[in-house]
PDB file of C-alpha atoms in Angstrom:
ATOM      1  CA  MET A1106      71.748  61.145 138.235  1.00  0.00           C
ATOM      2  CA  ALA A1107      72.434  61.474 141.956  1.00  0.00           C
ATOM      3  CA  PHE A1108      71.453  60.414 145.455  1.00  0.00           C
ATOM      4  CA  THR A1109      70.084  62.632 148.211  1.00  0.00           C
ATOM      5  CA  HIS A1110      70.245  61.437 151.812  1.00  0.00           C
ATOM      6  CA  VAL A1111      67.214  62.125 153.997  1.00  0.00           C
ATOM      7  CA  PRO A1112      66.131  60.673 157.357  1.00  0.00           C
ATOM      8  CA  GLY A1113      65.783  56.919 156.915  1.00  0.00           C
ATOM      9  CA  ALA A1114      66.516  56.785 153.190  1.00  0.00           C
ATOM     10  CA  SER A1115      68.833  57.512 150.280  1.00  0.00           C
ATOM     11  CA  LEU A1116      66.824  58.842 147.330  1.00  0.00           C
ATOM     12  CA  TYR A1117      67.841  58.273 143.727  1.00  0.00           C
ATOM     13  CA  TRP A1118      66.962  60.943 141.193  1.00  0.00           C
ATOM     14  CA  LYS A1119      67.732  61.943 137.640  1.00  0.00           C
ATOM     15  CA  ARG A1120      67.485  65.112 135.563  1.00  0.00           C
ATOM     16  CA  ASP A1121      66.391  65.050 131.918  1.00  0.00           C
ATOM     17  CA  GLY A1122      65.310  67.623 129.385  1.00  0.00           C
ATOM     18  CA  ARG A1123      66.317  71.293 129.202  1.00  0.00           C
ATOM     19  CA  ASP A1124      68.095  73.028 132.065  1.00  0.00           C
ATOM     20  CA  HIS A1125      66.336  76.381 131.845  1.00  0.00           C
ATOM     21  CA  ALA A1126      62.843  75.243 130.849  1.00  0.00           C
ATOM     22  CA  PRO A1127      59.905  75.083 133.309  1.00  0.00           C
ATOM     23  CA  ALA A1128      60.554  72.361 135.897  1.00  0.00           C
ATOM     24  CA  LEU A1129      58.398  69.241 136.012  1.00  0.00           C
ATOM     25  CA  VAL A1130      58.741  66.548 138.698  1.00  0.00           C
ATOM     26  CA  LEU A1131      57.605  63.042 137.704  1.00  0.00           C
ATOM     27  CA  LEU A1132      56.673  60.523 140.415  1.00  0.00           C
ATOM     28  CA  ASN A1133      56.109  56.785 140.089  1.00  0.00           C
ATOM     29  CA  SER A1134      53.359  54.528 141.392  1.00  0.00           C
ATOM     30  CA  ILE A1135      53.821  52.008 144.159  1.00  0.00           C
ATOM     31  CA  GLY A1136      55.535  48.916 142.769  1.00  0.00           C
ATOM     32  CA  THR A1137      57.384  50.748 139.964  1.00  0.00           C
ATOM     33  CA  ASP A1138      60.282  53.181 139.669  1.00  0.00           C
ATOM     34  CA  MET A1139      61.204  56.202 137.541  1.00  0.00           C
ATOM     35  CA  ASP A1140      61.371  53.973 134.441  1.00  0.00           C
ATOM     36  CA  LEU A1141      57.570  54.187 134.446  1.00  0.00           C
ATOM     37  CA  TRP A1142      58.003  57.499 132.579  1.00  0.00           C
ATOM     38  CA  ASP A1143      60.520  56.316 129.966  1.00  0.00           C
ATOM     39  CA  ALA A1144      58.074  56.227 127.054  1.00  0.00           C
ATOM     40  CA  VAL A1145      56.731  59.687 127.930  1.00  0.00           C
ATOM     41  CA  LEU A1146      60.128  61.421 128.131  1.00  0.00           C
ATOM     42  CA  PRO A1147      60.732  61.809 124.369  1.00  0.00           C
ATOM     43  CA  HIS A1148      57.535  63.861 124.146  1.00  0.00           C
ATOM     44  CA  LEU A1149      58.435  66.151 127.078  1.00  0.00           C
ATOM     45  CA  GLN A1150      62.211  66.579 127.198  1.00  0.00           C
ATOM     46  CA  ASP A1151      62.328  69.449 124.691  1.00  0.00           C
ATOM     47  CA  ARG A1152      59.716  71.386 126.691  1.00  0.00           C
ATOM     48  CA  PHE A1153      60.626  70.913 130.359  1.00  0.00           C
ATOM     49  CA  ALA A1154      63.407  70.541 132.889  1.00  0.00           C
ATOM     50  CA  LEU A1155      62.464  67.049 134.065  1.00  0.00           C
ATOM     51  CA  LEU A1156      63.201  65.605 137.495  1.00  0.00           C
ATOM     52  CA  ARG A1157      62.410  61.947 138.127  1.00  0.00           C
ATOM     53  CA  ILE A1158      62.623  60.458 141.605  1.00  0.00           C
ATOM     54  CA  ASP A1159      62.519  56.844 142.788  1.00  0.00           C
ATOM     55  CA  THR A1160      60.135  56.950 145.745  1.00  0.00           C
ATOM     56  CA  ARG A1161      61.800  55.711 148.946  1.00  0.00           C
ATOM     57  CA  GLY A1162      62.041  51.923 149.014  1.00  0.00           C
ATOM     58  CA  HIS A1163      61.547  51.754 145.234  1.00  0.00           C
ATOM     59  CA  GLY A1164      64.068  51.365 142.418  1.00  0.00           C
ATOM     60  CA  ALA A1165      67.474  52.565 143.545  1.00  0.00           C
ATOM     61  CA  SER A1166      66.119  54.524 146.524  1.00  0.00           C
ATOM     62  CA  VAL A1167      66.898  52.469 149.616  1.00  0.00           C
ATOM     63  CA  ALA A1168      65.028  52.969 152.874  1.00  0.00           C
ATOM     64  CA  GLU A1169      64.977  51.651 156.396  1.00  0.00           C
ATOM     65  CA  PRO A1170      62.073  49.234 157.059  1.00  0.00           C
ATOM     66  CA  GLY A1171      58.949  50.612 158.663  1.00  0.00           C
ATOM     67  CA  ASP A1172      55.717  52.425 157.934  1.00  0.00           C
ATOM     68  CA  PHE A1173      56.143  55.563 155.839  1.00  0.00           C
ATOM     69  CA  SER A1174      53.761  58.508 155.915  1.00  0.00           C
ATOM     70  CA  MET A1175      52.476  60.640 153.048  1.00  0.00           C
ATOM     71  CA  ALA A1176      54.013  63.658 154.784  1.00  0.00           C
ATOM     72  CA  ARG A1177      57.436  61.964 154.830  1.00  0.00           C
ATOM     73  CA  LEU A1178      57.158  61.083 151.132  1.00  0.00           C
ATOM     74  CA  ALA A1179      56.246  64.684 150.290  1.00  0.00           C
ATOM     75  CA  GLU A1180      59.244  65.923 152.280  1.00  0.00           C
ATOM     76  CA  ASP A1181      61.403  63.525 150.260  1.00  0.00           C
ATOM     77  CA  VAL A1182      60.323  65.234 147.037  1.00  0.00           C
ATOM     78  CA  LEU A1183      61.102  68.673 148.438  1.00  0.00           C
ATOM     79  CA  ALA A1184      64.525  67.504 149.613  1.00  0.00           C
ATOM     80  CA  VAL A1185      65.391  66.190 146.157  1.00  0.00           C
ATOM     81  CA  ALA A1186      64.076  69.350 144.467  1.00  0.00           C
ATOM     82  CA  ASP A1187      66.308  71.384 146.787  1.00  0.00           C
ATOM     83  CA  ALA A1188      69.302  69.196 145.944  1.00  0.00           C
ATOM     84  CA  ALA A1189      68.569  69.633 142.239  1.00  0.00           C
ATOM     85  CA  GLY A1190      68.345  73.407 142.647  1.00  0.00           C
ATOM     86  CA  ILE A1191      64.662  73.622 141.733  1.00  0.00           C
ATOM     87  CA  ALA A1192      62.691  76.159 143.768  1.00  0.00           C
ATOM     88  CA  ARG A1193      59.305  75.916 142.019  1.00  0.00           C
ATOM     89  CA  PHE A1194      57.975  73.150 139.838  1.00  0.00           C
ATOM     90  CA  SER A1195      54.942  71.449 138.438  1.00  0.00           C
ATOM     91  CA  LEU A1196      54.369  67.833 139.444  1.00  0.00           C
ATOM     92  CA  ALA A1197      52.829  64.824 137.716  1.00  0.00           C
ATOM     93  CA  GLY A1198      52.370  61.670 139.760  1.00  0.00           C
ATOM     94  CA  VAL A1199      50.861  58.281 139.017  1.00  0.00           C
ATOM     95  CA  SER A1200      48.815  56.547 141.739  1.00  0.00           C
ATOM     96  CA  LEU A1201      50.989  56.857 144.890  1.00  0.00           C
ATOM     97  CA  GLY A1202      52.885  59.624 143.079  1.00  0.00           C
ATOM     98  CA  GLY A1203      49.658  61.582 142.725  1.00  0.00           C
ATOM     99  CA  MET A1204      48.872  61.096 146.395  1.00  0.00           C
ATOM    100  CA  ILE A1205      52.303  62.439 147.282  1.00  0.00           C
ATOM    101  CA  GLY A1206      51.626  65.358 144.954  1.00  0.00           C
ATOM    102  CA  MET A1207      48.386  66.228 146.747  1.00  0.00           C
ATOM    103  CA  GLU A1208      50.136  66.093 150.122  1.00  0.00           C
ATOM    104  CA  LEU A1209      52.908  68.337 148.816  1.00  0.00           C
ATOM    105  CA  ALA A1210      50.383  70.786 147.344  1.00  0.00           C
ATOM    106  CA  LEU A1211      48.817  71.116 150.789  1.00  0.00           C
ATOM    107  CA  ARG A1212      52.063  71.293 152.761  1.00  0.00           C
ATOM    108  CA  ALA A1213      54.185  73.491 150.499  1.00  0.00           C
ATOM    109  CA  PRO A1214      51.881  75.390 148.123  1.00  0.00           C
ATOM    110  CA  GLN A1215      54.582  78.005 147.546  1.00  0.00           C
ATOM    111  CA  ARG A1216      56.724  75.382 145.774  1.00  0.00           C
ATOM    112  CA  LEU A1217      54.111  74.107 143.326  1.00  0.00           C
ATOM    113  CA  GLU A1218      53.127  75.644 139.985  1.00  0.00           C
ATOM    114  CA  LYS A1219      50.650  73.057 138.687  1.00  0.00           C
ATOM    115  CA  LEU A1220      49.573  69.545 139.677  1.00  0.00           C
ATOM    116  CA  VAL A1221      48.713  66.580 137.439  1.00  0.00           C
ATOM    117  CA  LEU A1222      47.085  63.607 139.157  1.00  0.00           C
ATOM    118  CA  VAL A1223      47.339  60.465 137.018  1.00  0.00           C
ATOM    119  CA  CYS A1224      45.238  57.399 137.854  1.00  0.00           C
ATOM    120  CA  THR A1225      45.109  58.169 141.553  1.00  0.00           C
ATOM    121  CA  SER A1226      42.753  58.836 144.440  1.00  0.00           C
ATOM    122  CA  ALA A1227      42.406  60.649 147.753  1.00  0.00           C
ATOM    123  CA  THR A1228      40.869  57.641 149.455  1.00  0.00           C
ATOM    124  CA  MET A1229      41.513  53.886 149.301  1.00  0.00           C
ATOM    125  CA  ASP A1230      40.272  50.837 151.220  1.00  0.00           C
ATOM    126  CA  SER A1231      42.420  50.870 154.362  1.00  0.00           C
ATOM    127  CA  ALA A1232      41.554  47.303 155.358  1.00  0.00           C
ATOM    128  CA  SER A1233      42.571  45.823 152.023  1.00  0.00           C
ATOM    129  CA  TRP A1234      45.834  47.776 152.065  1.00  0.00           C
ATOM    130  CA  ASN A1235      46.531  46.601 155.603  1.00  0.00           C
ATOM    131  CA  ASP A1236      46.062  43.016 154.437  1.00  0.00           C
ATOM    132  CA  ARG A1237      48.351  43.588 151.463  1.00  0.00           C
ATOM    133  CA  ILE A1238      51.052  45.109 153.660  1.00  0.00           C
ATOM    134  CA  GLY A1239      50.963  42.112 155.990  1.00  0.00           C
ATOM    135  CA  THR A1240      51.122  39.677 153.085  1.00  0.00           C
ATOM    136  CA  VAL A1241      54.124  41.386 151.499  1.00  0.00           C
ATOM    137  CA  ARG A1242      56.022  41.587 154.780  1.00  0.00           C
ATOM    138  CA  THR A1243      55.525  37.906 155.550  1.00  0.00           C
ATOM    139  CA  GLU A1244      55.433  36.263 152.109  1.00  0.00           C
ATOM    140  CA  GLY A1245      57.265  38.651 149.766  1.00  0.00           C
ATOM    141  CA  MET A1246      56.373  40.345 146.498  1.00  0.00           C
ATOM    142  CA  ALA A1247      55.380  37.162 144.673  1.00  0.00           C
ATOM    143  CA  ALA A1248      52.377  36.799 146.975  1.00  0.00           C
ATOM    144  CA  ILE A1249      50.717  39.957 145.591  1.00  0.00           C
ATOM    145  CA  ALA A1250      52.157  40.027 142.062  1.00  0.00           C
ATOM    146  CA  ASP A1251      49.071  38.635 140.324  1.00  0.00           C
ATOM    147  CA  LEU A1252      46.797  41.071 142.175  1.00  0.00           C
ATOM    148  CA  ALA A1253      48.966  44.064 141.305  1.00  0.00           C
ATOM    149  CA  MET A1254      49.521  43.100 137.667  1.00  0.00           C
ATOM    150  CA  GLY A1255      45.794  42.613 137.170  1.00  0.00           C
ATOM    151  CA  ARG A1256      45.366  46.307 137.930  1.00  0.00           C
ATOM    152  CA  PHE A1257      48.574  47.753 136.500  1.00  0.00           C
ATOM    153  CA  LEU A1258      47.947  46.877 132.854  1.00  0.00           C
ATOM    154  CA  SER A1259      45.017  45.917 130.660  1.00  0.00           C
ATOM    155  CA  ASP A1260      44.696  43.026 128.216  1.00  0.00           C
ATOM    156  CA  ALA A1261      45.731  45.496 125.507  1.00  0.00           C
ATOM    157  CA  ALA A1262      49.303  45.602 126.845  1.00  0.00           C
ATOM    158  CA  VAL A1263      51.820  43.668 124.768  1.00  0.00           C
ATOM    159  CA  PRO A1264      53.331  40.574 126.459  1.00  0.00           C
ATOM    160  CA  ALA A1265      56.858  42.053 126.569  1.00  0.00           C
ATOM    161  CA  LEU A1266      55.613  45.081 128.499  1.00  0.00           C
ATOM    162  CA  PHE A1267      53.617  42.919 130.902  1.00  0.00           C
ATOM    163  CA  GLU A1268      56.600  40.675 131.589  1.00  0.00           C
ATOM    164  CA  SER A1269      58.956  43.621 132.088  1.00  0.00           C
ATOM    165  CA  VAL A1270      56.654  45.283 134.634  1.00  0.00           C
ATOM    166  CA  ARG A1271      56.134  41.980 136.442  1.00  0.00           C
ATOM    167  CA  ARG A1272      59.883  41.347 136.678  1.00  0.00           C
ATOM    168  CA  GLN A1273      60.396  44.792 138.149  1.00  0.00           C
ATOM    169  CA  LEU A1274      57.614  44.235 140.670  1.00  0.00           C
ATOM    170  CA  LEU A1275      58.982  40.859 141.765  1.00  0.00           C
ATOM    171  CA  GLY A1276      62.484  42.291 142.131  1.00  0.00           C
ATOM    172  CA  MET A1277      61.624  45.218 144.369  1.00  0.00           C
ATOM    173  CA  ASP A1278      62.209  45.454 148.109  1.00  0.00           C
ATOM    174  CA  PRO A1279      59.144  44.086 149.950  1.00  0.00           C
ATOM    175  CA  GLN A1280      59.828  46.388 152.888  1.00  0.00           C
ATOM    176  CA  GLY A1281      59.880  49.432 150.614  1.00  0.00           C
ATOM    177  CA  TYR A1282      56.583  48.394 149.023  1.00  0.00           C
ATOM    178  CA  ALA A1283      55.031  47.747 152.432  1.00  0.00           C
ATOM    179  CA  GLY A1284      56.280  51.058 153.833  1.00  0.00           C
ATOM    180  CA  CYS A1285      54.675  52.986 150.969  1.00  0.00           C
ATOM    181  CA  GLY A1286      51.571  50.833 151.292  1.00  0.00           C
ATOM    182  CA  ALA A1287      51.285  52.067 154.870  1.00  0.00           C
ATOM    183  CA  ALA A1288      51.332  55.661 153.597  1.00  0.00           C
ATOM    184  CA  ILE A1289      48.397  54.823 151.313  1.00  0.00           C
ATOM    185  CA  ARG A1290      46.572  52.999 154.107  1.00  0.00           C
ATOM    186  CA  ASP A1291      46.954  55.873 156.555  1.00  0.00           C
ATOM    187  CA  MET A1292      46.545  58.901 154.267  1.00  0.00           C
ATOM    188  CA  ASP A1293      44.031  61.581 155.263  1.00  0.00           C
ATOM    189  CA  LEU A1294      43.788  63.452 151.960  1.00  0.00           C
ATOM    190  CA  ALA A1295      40.050  63.254 151.232  1.00  0.00           C
ATOM    191  CA  PRO A1296      38.830  65.923 153.676  1.00  0.00           C
ATOM    192  CA  ARG A1297      41.806  68.211 152.947  1.00  0.00           C
ATOM    193  CA  ILE A1298      42.045  68.417 149.154  1.00  0.00           C
ATOM    194  CA  PRO A1299      39.469  71.247 148.793  1.00  0.00           C
ATOM    195  CA  ALA A1300      42.321  73.432 150.103  1.00  0.00           C
ATOM    196  CA  ILE A1301      44.595  72.635 147.132  1.00  0.00           C
ATOM    197  CA  ALA A1302      45.309  75.947 145.413  1.00  0.00           C
ATOM    198  CA  ALA A1303      47.489  74.805 142.510  1.00  0.00           C
ATOM    199  CA  PRO A1304      45.810  74.478 139.098  1.00  0.00           C
ATOM    200  CA  THR A1305      45.096  70.760 138.832  1.00  0.00           C
ATOM    201  CA  LEU A1306      44.511  68.267 136.034  1.00  0.00           C
ATOM    202  CA  VAL A1307      42.999  64.872 136.867  1.00  0.00           C
ATOM    203  CA  VAL A1308      43.845  62.109 134.394  1.00  0.00           C
ATOM    204  CA  THR A1309      41.867  58.871 134.528  1.00  0.00           C
ATOM    205  CA  GLY A1310      42.092  55.660 132.522  1.00  0.00           C
ATOM    206  CA  THR A1311      39.073  54.051 130.906  1.00  0.00           C
ATOM    207  CA  ARG A1312      40.527  50.610 131.708  1.00  0.00           C
ATOM    208  CA  ASP A1313      41.745  51.477 135.212  1.00  0.00           C
ATOM    209  CA  SER A1314      40.077  49.155 137.732  1.00  0.00           C
ATOM    210  CA  SER A1315      42.125  50.424 140.685  1.00  0.00           C
ATOM    211  CA  THR A1316      41.315  54.152 140.641  1.00  0.00           C
ATOM    212  CA  PRO A1317      38.642  54.643 137.957  1.00  0.00           C
ATOM    213  CA  PHE A1318      36.839  57.920 137.387  1.00  0.00           C
ATOM    214  CA  ALA A1319      33.766  56.599 139.194  1.00  0.00           C
ATOM    215  CA  GLY A1320      34.385  56.860 142.916  1.00  0.00           C
ATOM    216  CA  HIS A1321      37.953  58.119 142.596  1.00  0.00           C
ATOM    217  CA  GLY A1322      38.727  60.547 139.777  1.00  0.00           C
ATOM    218  CA  GLU A1323      35.311  62.145 140.046  1.00  0.00           C
ATOM    219  CA  HIS A1324      35.912  62.891 143.734  1.00  0.00           C
ATOM    220  CA  LEU A1325      39.149  64.684 142.860  1.00  0.00           C
ATOM    221  CA  VAL A1326      37.471  66.710 140.113  1.00  0.00           C
ATOM    222  CA  GLN A1327      34.588  67.681 142.402  1.00  0.00           C
ATOM    223  CA  SER A1328      36.718  68.438 145.464  1.00  0.00           C
ATOM    224  CA  ILE A1329      39.764  70.301 144.104  1.00  0.00           C
ATOM    225  CA  PRO A1330      38.765  73.849 143.119  1.00  0.00           C
ATOM    226  CA  GLY A1331      38.789  74.346 139.364  1.00  0.00           C
ATOM    227  CA  ALA A1332      40.215  70.900 138.588  1.00  0.00           C
ATOM    228  CA  ALA A1333      40.121  69.837 134.939  1.00  0.00           C
ATOM    229  CA  HIS A1334      39.741  66.253 133.728  1.00  0.00           C
ATOM    230  CA  VAL A1335      41.093  64.164 130.854  1.00  0.00           C
ATOM    231  CA  SER A1336      40.257  60.514 130.181  1.00  0.00           C
ATOM    232  CA  LEU A1337      42.756  58.237 128.403  1.00  0.00           C
ATOM    233  CA  GLU A1338      42.448  54.750 126.926  1.00  0.00           C
ATOM    234  CA  ALA A1339      44.629  53.068 129.526  1.00  0.00           C
ATOM    235  CA  ALA A1340      44.693  50.974 132.674  1.00  0.00           C
ATOM    236  CA  HIS A1341      46.336  52.049 135.938  1.00  0.00           C
ATOM    237  CA  LEU A1342      49.841  52.621 134.554  1.00  0.00           C
ATOM    238  CA  ALA A1343      48.851  55.172 131.935  1.00  0.00           C
ATOM    239  CA  PRO A1344      52.443  56.227 131.106  1.00  0.00           C
ATOM    240  CA  LEU A1345      53.022  52.696 129.798  1.00  0.00           C
ATOM    241  CA  GLU A1346      49.762  52.178 127.892  1.00  0.00           C
ATOM    242  CA  ALA A1347      49.168  55.714 126.583  1.00  0.00           C
ATOM    243  CA  PRO A1348      52.496  57.584 126.690  1.00  0.00           C
ATOM    244  CA  GLU A1349      51.889  59.894 123.741  1.00  0.00           C
ATOM    245  CA  ALA A1350      48.346  60.782 124.778  1.00  0.00           C
ATOM    246  CA  LEU A1351      49.455  61.405 128.361  1.00  0.00           C
ATOM    247  CA  ALA A1352      52.366  63.572 127.221  1.00  0.00           C
ATOM    248  CA  GLY A1353      49.995  65.593 125.064  1.00  0.00           C
ATOM    249  CA  ALA A1354      47.615  66.143 127.965  1.00  0.00           C
ATOM    250  CA  LEU A1355      50.497  67.153 130.221  1.00  0.00           C
ATOM    251  CA  ALA A1356      51.999  69.617 127.756  1.00  0.00           C
ATOM    252  CA  SER A1357      48.641  71.167 126.910  1.00  0.00           C
ATOM    253  CA  PHE A1358      47.771  71.713 130.566  1.00  0.00           C
ATOM    254  CA  LEU A1359      51.177  72.812 131.809  1.00  0.00           C
ATOM    255  CA  GLU A1360      51.821  75.246 128.989  1.00  0.00           C
ATOM    256  CA  SER A1361      48.396  76.854 129.044  1.00  0.00           C
TER     257      SER A1361
END
């Protein structure tokens, strides 16, 4: 585990798995940190050189207050990959992590082997995100916790998991959440993703009310050349509700 200093932030990252295996970067959603992938790691660590990163303002990655951009978040990933000595890698990102992955695929295609987009989208409601950003900055994380948790997990999630995710959400830096929320609000991915050249897998959750296949996943599949699709029995945080199934989909796609 280590920290990499970039403009406006100190980024926390951790290596797992095999040193000389194919590299796979794992990115978290907004409102979570690298622990989002904990249940998936046992199924991947014998196959890949894993690099997890706490997105700026999340987990142990501290950041100066302000609006972040998707371009800045993609540059963060490249900076950490450089610090970890990883020249080329595949990337799997959940929600915001997938958005960062799409931006990186467009900005630095030479660095990316394959792309896995988990419960994410190229377009979100800017007005609702603007409202959420304002609420968090003035009232704190508790003001949006019920809204976020209603989308993060389904009723199938066990109470201990629900409570753990909620505690993490309530304990995170409101300014970090708001800064990443601004990146979601302002992203311009939708008209650009037909230029993504990396082989891409789109993973959607049947219980995901935030970025379901209809209106979100289907747009990615239709717009990214040659994109494949897998549907899992999960809500928005698929690594928590379907870790084994997600790991299987990842391994099958990345090793093909």
